CSV table of N, CA and C in Angstrom, one decimal:
chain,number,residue,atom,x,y,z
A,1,UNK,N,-63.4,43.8,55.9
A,1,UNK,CA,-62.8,42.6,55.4
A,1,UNK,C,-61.6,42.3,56.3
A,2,UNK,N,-61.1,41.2,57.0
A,2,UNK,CA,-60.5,40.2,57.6
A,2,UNK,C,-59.1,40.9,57.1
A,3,UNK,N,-58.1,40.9,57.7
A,3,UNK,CA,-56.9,41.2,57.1
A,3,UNK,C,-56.0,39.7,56.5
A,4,UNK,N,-55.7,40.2,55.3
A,4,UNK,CA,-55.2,38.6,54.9
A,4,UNK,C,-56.0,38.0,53.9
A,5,UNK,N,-57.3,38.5,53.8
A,5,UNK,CA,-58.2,37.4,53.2
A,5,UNK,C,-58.1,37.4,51.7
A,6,UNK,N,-58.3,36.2,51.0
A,6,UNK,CA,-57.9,36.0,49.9
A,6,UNK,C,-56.6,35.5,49.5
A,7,UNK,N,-55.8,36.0,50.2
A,7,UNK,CA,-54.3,35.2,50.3
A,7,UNK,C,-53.9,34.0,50.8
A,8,UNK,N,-52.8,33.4,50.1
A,8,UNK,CA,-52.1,32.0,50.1
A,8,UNK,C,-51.3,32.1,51.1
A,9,UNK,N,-50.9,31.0,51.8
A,9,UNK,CA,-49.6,31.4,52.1
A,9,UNK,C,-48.4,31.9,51.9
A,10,UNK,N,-47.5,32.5,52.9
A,10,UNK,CA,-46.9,33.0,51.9
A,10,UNK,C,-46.9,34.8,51.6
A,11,UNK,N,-48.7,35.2,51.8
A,11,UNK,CA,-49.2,36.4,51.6
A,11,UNK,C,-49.4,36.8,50.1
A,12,UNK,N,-49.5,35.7,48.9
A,12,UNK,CA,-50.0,35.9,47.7
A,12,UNK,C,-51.3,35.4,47.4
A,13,UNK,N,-51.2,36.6,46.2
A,13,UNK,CA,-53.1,36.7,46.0
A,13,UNK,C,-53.9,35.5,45.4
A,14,UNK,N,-54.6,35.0,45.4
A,14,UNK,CA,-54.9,33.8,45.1
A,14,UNK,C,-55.2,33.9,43.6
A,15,UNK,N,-55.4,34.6,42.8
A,15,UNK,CA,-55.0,35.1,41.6
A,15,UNK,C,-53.9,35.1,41.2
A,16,UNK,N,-52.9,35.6,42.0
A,16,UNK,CA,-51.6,35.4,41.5
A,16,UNK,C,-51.1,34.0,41.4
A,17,UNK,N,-51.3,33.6,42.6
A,17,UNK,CA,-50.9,31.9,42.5
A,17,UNK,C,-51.5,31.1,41.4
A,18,UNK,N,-52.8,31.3,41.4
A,18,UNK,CA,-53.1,30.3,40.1
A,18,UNK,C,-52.8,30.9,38.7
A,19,UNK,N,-52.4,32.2,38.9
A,19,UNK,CA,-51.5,32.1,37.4
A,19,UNK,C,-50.1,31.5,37.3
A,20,UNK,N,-49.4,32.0,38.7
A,20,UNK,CA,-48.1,30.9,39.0
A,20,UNK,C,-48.2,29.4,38.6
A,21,UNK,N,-49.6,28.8,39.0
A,21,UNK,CA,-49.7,27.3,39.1
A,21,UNK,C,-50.0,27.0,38.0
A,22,UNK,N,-50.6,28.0,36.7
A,22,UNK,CA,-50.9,27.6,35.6
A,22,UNK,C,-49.5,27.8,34.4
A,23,UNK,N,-48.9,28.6,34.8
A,23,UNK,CA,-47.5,28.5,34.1
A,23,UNK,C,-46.4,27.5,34.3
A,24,UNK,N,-46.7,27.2,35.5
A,24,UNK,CA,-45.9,25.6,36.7
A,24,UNK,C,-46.3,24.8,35.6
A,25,UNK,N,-47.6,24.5,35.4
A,25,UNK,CA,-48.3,23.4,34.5
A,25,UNK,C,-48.0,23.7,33.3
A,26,UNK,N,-47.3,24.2,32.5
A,26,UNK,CA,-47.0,24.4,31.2
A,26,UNK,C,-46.0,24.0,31.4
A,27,UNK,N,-45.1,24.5,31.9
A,27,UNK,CA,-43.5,24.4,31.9
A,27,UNK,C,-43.2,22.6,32.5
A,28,UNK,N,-43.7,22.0,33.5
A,28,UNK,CA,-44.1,20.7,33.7
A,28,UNK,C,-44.6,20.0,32.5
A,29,UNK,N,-45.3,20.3,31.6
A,29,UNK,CA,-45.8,19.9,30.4
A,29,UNK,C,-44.4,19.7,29.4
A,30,UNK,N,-43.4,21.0,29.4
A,30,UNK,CA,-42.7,20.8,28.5
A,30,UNK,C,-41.8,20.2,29.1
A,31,UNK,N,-41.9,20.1,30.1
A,31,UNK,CA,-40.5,19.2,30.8
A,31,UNK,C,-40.9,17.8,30.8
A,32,UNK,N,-42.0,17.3,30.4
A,32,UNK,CA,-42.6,15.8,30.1
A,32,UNK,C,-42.2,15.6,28.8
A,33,UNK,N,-42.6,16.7,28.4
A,33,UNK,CA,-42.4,16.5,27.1
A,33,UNK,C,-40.6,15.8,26.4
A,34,UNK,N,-40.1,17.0,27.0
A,34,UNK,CA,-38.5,17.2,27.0
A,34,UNK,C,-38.0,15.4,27.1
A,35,UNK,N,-38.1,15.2,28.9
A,35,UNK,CA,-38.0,13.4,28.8
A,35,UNK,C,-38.2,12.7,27.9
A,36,UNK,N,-39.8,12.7,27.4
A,36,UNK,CA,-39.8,11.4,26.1
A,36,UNK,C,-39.1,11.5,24.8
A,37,UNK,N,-38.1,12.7,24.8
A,37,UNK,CA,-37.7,12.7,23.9
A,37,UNK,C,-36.1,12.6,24.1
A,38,UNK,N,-35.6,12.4,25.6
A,38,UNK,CA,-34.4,12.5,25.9
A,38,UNK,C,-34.1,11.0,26.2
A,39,UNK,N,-33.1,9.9,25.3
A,39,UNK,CA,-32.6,8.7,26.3
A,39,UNK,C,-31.3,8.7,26.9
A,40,UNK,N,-31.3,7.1,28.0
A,40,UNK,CA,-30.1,7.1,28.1
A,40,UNK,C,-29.9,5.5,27.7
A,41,UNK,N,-28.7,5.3,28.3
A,41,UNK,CA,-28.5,3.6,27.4
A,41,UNK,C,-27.5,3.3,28.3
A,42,UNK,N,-28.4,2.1,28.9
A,42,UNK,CA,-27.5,1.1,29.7
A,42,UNK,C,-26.8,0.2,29.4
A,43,UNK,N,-25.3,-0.5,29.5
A,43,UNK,CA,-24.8,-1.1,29.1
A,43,UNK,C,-24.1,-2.1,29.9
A,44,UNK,N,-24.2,-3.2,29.7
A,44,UNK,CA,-24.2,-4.3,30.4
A,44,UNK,C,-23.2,-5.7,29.8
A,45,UNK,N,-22.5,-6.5,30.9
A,45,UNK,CA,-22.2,-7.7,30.6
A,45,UNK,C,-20.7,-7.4,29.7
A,46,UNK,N,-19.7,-6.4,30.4
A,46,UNK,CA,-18.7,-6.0,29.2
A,46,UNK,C,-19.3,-5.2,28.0
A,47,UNK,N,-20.5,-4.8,27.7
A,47,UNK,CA,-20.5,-4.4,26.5
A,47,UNK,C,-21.8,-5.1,26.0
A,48,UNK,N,-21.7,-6.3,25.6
A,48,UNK,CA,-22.8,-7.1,25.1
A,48,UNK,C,-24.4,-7.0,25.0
A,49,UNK,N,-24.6,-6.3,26.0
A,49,UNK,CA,-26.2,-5.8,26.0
A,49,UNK,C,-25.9,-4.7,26.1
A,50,UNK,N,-27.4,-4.1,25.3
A,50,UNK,CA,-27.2,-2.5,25.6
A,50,UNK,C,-28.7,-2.0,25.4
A,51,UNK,N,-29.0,-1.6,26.8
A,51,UNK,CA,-31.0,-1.3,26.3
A,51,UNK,C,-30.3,0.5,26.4
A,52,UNK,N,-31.8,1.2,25.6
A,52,UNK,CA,-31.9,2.2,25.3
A,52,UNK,C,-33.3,2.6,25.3
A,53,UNK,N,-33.6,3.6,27.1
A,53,UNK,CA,-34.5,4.0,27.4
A,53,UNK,C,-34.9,5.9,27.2
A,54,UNK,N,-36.2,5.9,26.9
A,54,UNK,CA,-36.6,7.3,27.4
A,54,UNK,C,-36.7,7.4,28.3
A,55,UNK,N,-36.3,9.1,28.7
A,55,UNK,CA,-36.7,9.8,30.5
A,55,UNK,C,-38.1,9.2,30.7
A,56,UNK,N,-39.2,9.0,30.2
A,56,UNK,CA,-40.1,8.7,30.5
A,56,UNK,C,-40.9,7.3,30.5
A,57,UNK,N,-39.5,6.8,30.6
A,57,UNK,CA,-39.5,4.7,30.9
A,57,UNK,C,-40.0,3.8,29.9
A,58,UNK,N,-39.8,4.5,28.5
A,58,UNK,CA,-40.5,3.7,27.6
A,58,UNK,C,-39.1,3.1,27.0
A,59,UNK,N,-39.0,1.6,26.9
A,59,UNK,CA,-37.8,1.4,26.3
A,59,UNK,C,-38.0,1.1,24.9
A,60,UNK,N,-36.7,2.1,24.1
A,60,UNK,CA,-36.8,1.7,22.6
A,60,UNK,C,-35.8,0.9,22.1
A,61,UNK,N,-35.0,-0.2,22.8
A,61,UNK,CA,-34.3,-1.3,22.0
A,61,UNK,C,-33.5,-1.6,23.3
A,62,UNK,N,-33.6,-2.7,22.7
A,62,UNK,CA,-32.3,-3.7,23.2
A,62,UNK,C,-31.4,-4.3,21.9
A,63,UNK,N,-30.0,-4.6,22.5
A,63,UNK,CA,-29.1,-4.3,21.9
A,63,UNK,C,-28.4,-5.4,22.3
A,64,UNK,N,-28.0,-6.8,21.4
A,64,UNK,CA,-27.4,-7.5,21.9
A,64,UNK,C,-26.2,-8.2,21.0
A,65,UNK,N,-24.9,-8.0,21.2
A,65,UNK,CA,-23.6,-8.4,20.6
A,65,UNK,C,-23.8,-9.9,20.0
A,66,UNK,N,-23.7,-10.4,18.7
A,66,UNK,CA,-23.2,-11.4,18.6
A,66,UNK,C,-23.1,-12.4,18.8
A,67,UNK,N,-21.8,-12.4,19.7
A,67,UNK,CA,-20.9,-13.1,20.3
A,67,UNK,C,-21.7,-13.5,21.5
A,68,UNK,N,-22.4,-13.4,22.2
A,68,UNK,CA,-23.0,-13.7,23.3
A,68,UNK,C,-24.1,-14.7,22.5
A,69,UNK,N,-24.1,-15.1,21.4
A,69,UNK,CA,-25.2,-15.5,20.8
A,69,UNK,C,-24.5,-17.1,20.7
A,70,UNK,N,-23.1,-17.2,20.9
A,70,UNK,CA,-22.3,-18.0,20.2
A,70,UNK,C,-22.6,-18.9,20.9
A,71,UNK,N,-22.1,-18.9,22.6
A,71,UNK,CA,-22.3,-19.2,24.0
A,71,UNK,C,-23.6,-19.8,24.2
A,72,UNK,N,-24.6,-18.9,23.8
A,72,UNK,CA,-26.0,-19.3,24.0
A,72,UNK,C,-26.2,-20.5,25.3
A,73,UNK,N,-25.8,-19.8,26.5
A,73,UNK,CA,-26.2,-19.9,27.9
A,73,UNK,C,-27.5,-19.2,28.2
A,74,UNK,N,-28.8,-19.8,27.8
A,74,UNK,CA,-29.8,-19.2,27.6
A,74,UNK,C,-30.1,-18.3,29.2
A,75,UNK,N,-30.1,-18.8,30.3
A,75,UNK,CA,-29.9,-17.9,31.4
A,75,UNK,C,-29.5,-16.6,32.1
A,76,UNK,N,-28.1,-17.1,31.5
A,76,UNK,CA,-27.2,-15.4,31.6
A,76,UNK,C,-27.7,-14.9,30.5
A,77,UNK,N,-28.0,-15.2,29.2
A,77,UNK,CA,-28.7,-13.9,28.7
A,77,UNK,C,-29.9,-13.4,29.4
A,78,UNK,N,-30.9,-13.9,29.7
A,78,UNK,CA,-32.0,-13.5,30.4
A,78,UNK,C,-31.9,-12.6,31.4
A,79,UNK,N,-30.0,-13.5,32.5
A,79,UNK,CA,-29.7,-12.2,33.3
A,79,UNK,C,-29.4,-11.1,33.0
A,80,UNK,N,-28.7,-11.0,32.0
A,80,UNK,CA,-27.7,-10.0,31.3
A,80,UNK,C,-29.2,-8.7,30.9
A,81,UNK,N,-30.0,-9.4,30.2
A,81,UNK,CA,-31.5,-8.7,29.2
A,81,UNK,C,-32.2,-7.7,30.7
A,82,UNK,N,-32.3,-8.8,31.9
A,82,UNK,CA,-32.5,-8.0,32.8
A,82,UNK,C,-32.0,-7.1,33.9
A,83,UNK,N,-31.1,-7.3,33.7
A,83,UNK,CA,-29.6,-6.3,34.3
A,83,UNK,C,-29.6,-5.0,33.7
A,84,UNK,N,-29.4,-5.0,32.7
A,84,UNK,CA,-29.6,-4.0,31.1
A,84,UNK,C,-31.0,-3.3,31.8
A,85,UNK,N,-32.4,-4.2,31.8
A,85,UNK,CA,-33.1,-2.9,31.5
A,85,UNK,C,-33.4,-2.3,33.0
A,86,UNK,N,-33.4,-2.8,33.8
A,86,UNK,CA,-33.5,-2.6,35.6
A,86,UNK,C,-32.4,-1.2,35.7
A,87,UNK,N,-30.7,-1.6,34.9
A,87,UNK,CA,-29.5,-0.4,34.7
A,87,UNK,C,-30.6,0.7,34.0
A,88,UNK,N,-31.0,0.5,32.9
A,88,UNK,CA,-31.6,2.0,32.1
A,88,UNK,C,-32.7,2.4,32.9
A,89,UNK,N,-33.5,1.4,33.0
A,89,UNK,CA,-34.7,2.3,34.6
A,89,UNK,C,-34.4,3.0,35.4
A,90,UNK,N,-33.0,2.9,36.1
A,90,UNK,CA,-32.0,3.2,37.2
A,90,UNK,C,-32.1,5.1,36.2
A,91,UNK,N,-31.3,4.5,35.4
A,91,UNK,CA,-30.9,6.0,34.1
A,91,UNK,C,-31.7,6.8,34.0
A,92,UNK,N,-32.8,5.9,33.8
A,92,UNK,CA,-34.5,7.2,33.0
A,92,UNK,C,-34.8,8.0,33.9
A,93,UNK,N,-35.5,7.4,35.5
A,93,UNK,CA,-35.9,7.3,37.0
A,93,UNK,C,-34.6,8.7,37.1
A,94,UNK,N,-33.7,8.6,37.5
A,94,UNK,CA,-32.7,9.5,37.7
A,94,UNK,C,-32.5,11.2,36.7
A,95,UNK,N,-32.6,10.4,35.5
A,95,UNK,CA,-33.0,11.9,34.4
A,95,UNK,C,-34.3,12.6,34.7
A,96,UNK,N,-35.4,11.4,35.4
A,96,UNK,CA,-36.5,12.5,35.2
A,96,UNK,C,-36.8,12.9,36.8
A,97,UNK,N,-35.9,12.5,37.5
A,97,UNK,CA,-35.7,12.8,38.5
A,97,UNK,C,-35.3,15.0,38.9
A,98,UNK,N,-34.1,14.8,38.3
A,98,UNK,CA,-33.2,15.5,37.9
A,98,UNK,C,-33.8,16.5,37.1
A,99,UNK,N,-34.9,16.0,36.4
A,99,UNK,CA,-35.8,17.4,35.3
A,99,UNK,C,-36.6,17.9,35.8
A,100,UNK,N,-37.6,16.9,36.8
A,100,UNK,CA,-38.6,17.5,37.6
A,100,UNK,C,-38.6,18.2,39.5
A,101,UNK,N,-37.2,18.0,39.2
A,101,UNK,CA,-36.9,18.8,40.9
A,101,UNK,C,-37.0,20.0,40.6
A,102,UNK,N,-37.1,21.0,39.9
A,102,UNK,CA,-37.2,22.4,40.1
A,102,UNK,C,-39.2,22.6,40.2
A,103,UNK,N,-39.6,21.8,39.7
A,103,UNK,CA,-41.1,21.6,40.1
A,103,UNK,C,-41.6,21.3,41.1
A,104,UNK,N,-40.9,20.4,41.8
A,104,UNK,CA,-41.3,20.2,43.5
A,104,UNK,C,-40.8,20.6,44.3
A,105,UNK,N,-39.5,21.7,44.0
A,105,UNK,CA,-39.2,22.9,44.8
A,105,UNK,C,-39.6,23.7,44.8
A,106,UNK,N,-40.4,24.2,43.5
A,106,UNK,CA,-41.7,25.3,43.2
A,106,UNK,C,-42.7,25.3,43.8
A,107,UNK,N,-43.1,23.8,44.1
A,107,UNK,CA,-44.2,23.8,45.1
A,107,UNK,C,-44.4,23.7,46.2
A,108,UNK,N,-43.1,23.5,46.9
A,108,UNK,CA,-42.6,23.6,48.1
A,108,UNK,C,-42.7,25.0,48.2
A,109,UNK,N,-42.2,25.8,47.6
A,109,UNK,CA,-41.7,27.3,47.9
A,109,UNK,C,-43.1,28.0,48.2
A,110,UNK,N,-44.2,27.3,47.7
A,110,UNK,CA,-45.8,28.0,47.4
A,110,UNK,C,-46.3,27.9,48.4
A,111,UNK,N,-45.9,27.1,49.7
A,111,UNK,CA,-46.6,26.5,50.4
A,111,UNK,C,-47.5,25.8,50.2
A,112,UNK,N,-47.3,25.0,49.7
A,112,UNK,CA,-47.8,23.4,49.6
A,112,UNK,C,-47.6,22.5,50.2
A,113,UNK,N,-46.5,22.5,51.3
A,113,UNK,CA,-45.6,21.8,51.9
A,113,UNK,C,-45.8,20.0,51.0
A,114,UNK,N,-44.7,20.7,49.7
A,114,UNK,CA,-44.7,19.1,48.8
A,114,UNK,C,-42.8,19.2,48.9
């Protein structure tokens, strides 16, 4: 037998890795999971808008003051509504950014070159 053979890069057993890769895949699972259950909330316009997104870009409200109702510059709200949710995208994008980097350094480290 070939010296090496069966092994990853790296010099792990190809058994070993895919139990690595299948624990990766759980722990990725709960870190998706984690996201849709974590928001953040952008706020916008002084105060007046306020969206409130999941890590996993689902938005569950927008939030608009009153007083901006009063004005009813139909425009700037529209800007404001879209300022707001592009800000919490910015938020989500970043948190799930920030959850899933120990996953693509995991797979980097495997020789994956990811």
């Amino acid at each position: 037998m070939a010296k090496g053979y069966n092994r990853a890069p790296g010099g792990k057993s190809a058994g070993g890795m895919m139990a690595q890769i299948q624990q990766m895949q759980q722990q990725m699972a709960q870190a998706q999971e984690e996201l849709s259950q974590e928001t953040v909330t952008a706020t916008v316009g002084g105060g007046v808008i306020s969206v409130t997104m999941t890590g996993d870009q689902i938005c569950k409200s927008i939030t608009i003051a009153p007083e901006i109702l009063e004005d009813a510059d139909l425009e700037m709200l529209q800007d404001l509504i879209t300022s707001g949710v592009n800000a919490a995208l910015d938020q989500s994008r970043t948190l799930a950014s920030e959850k899933m980097a120990p996953f693509t350094n995991m797979l980097g480290g495997m020789g994956l070159g990811l």
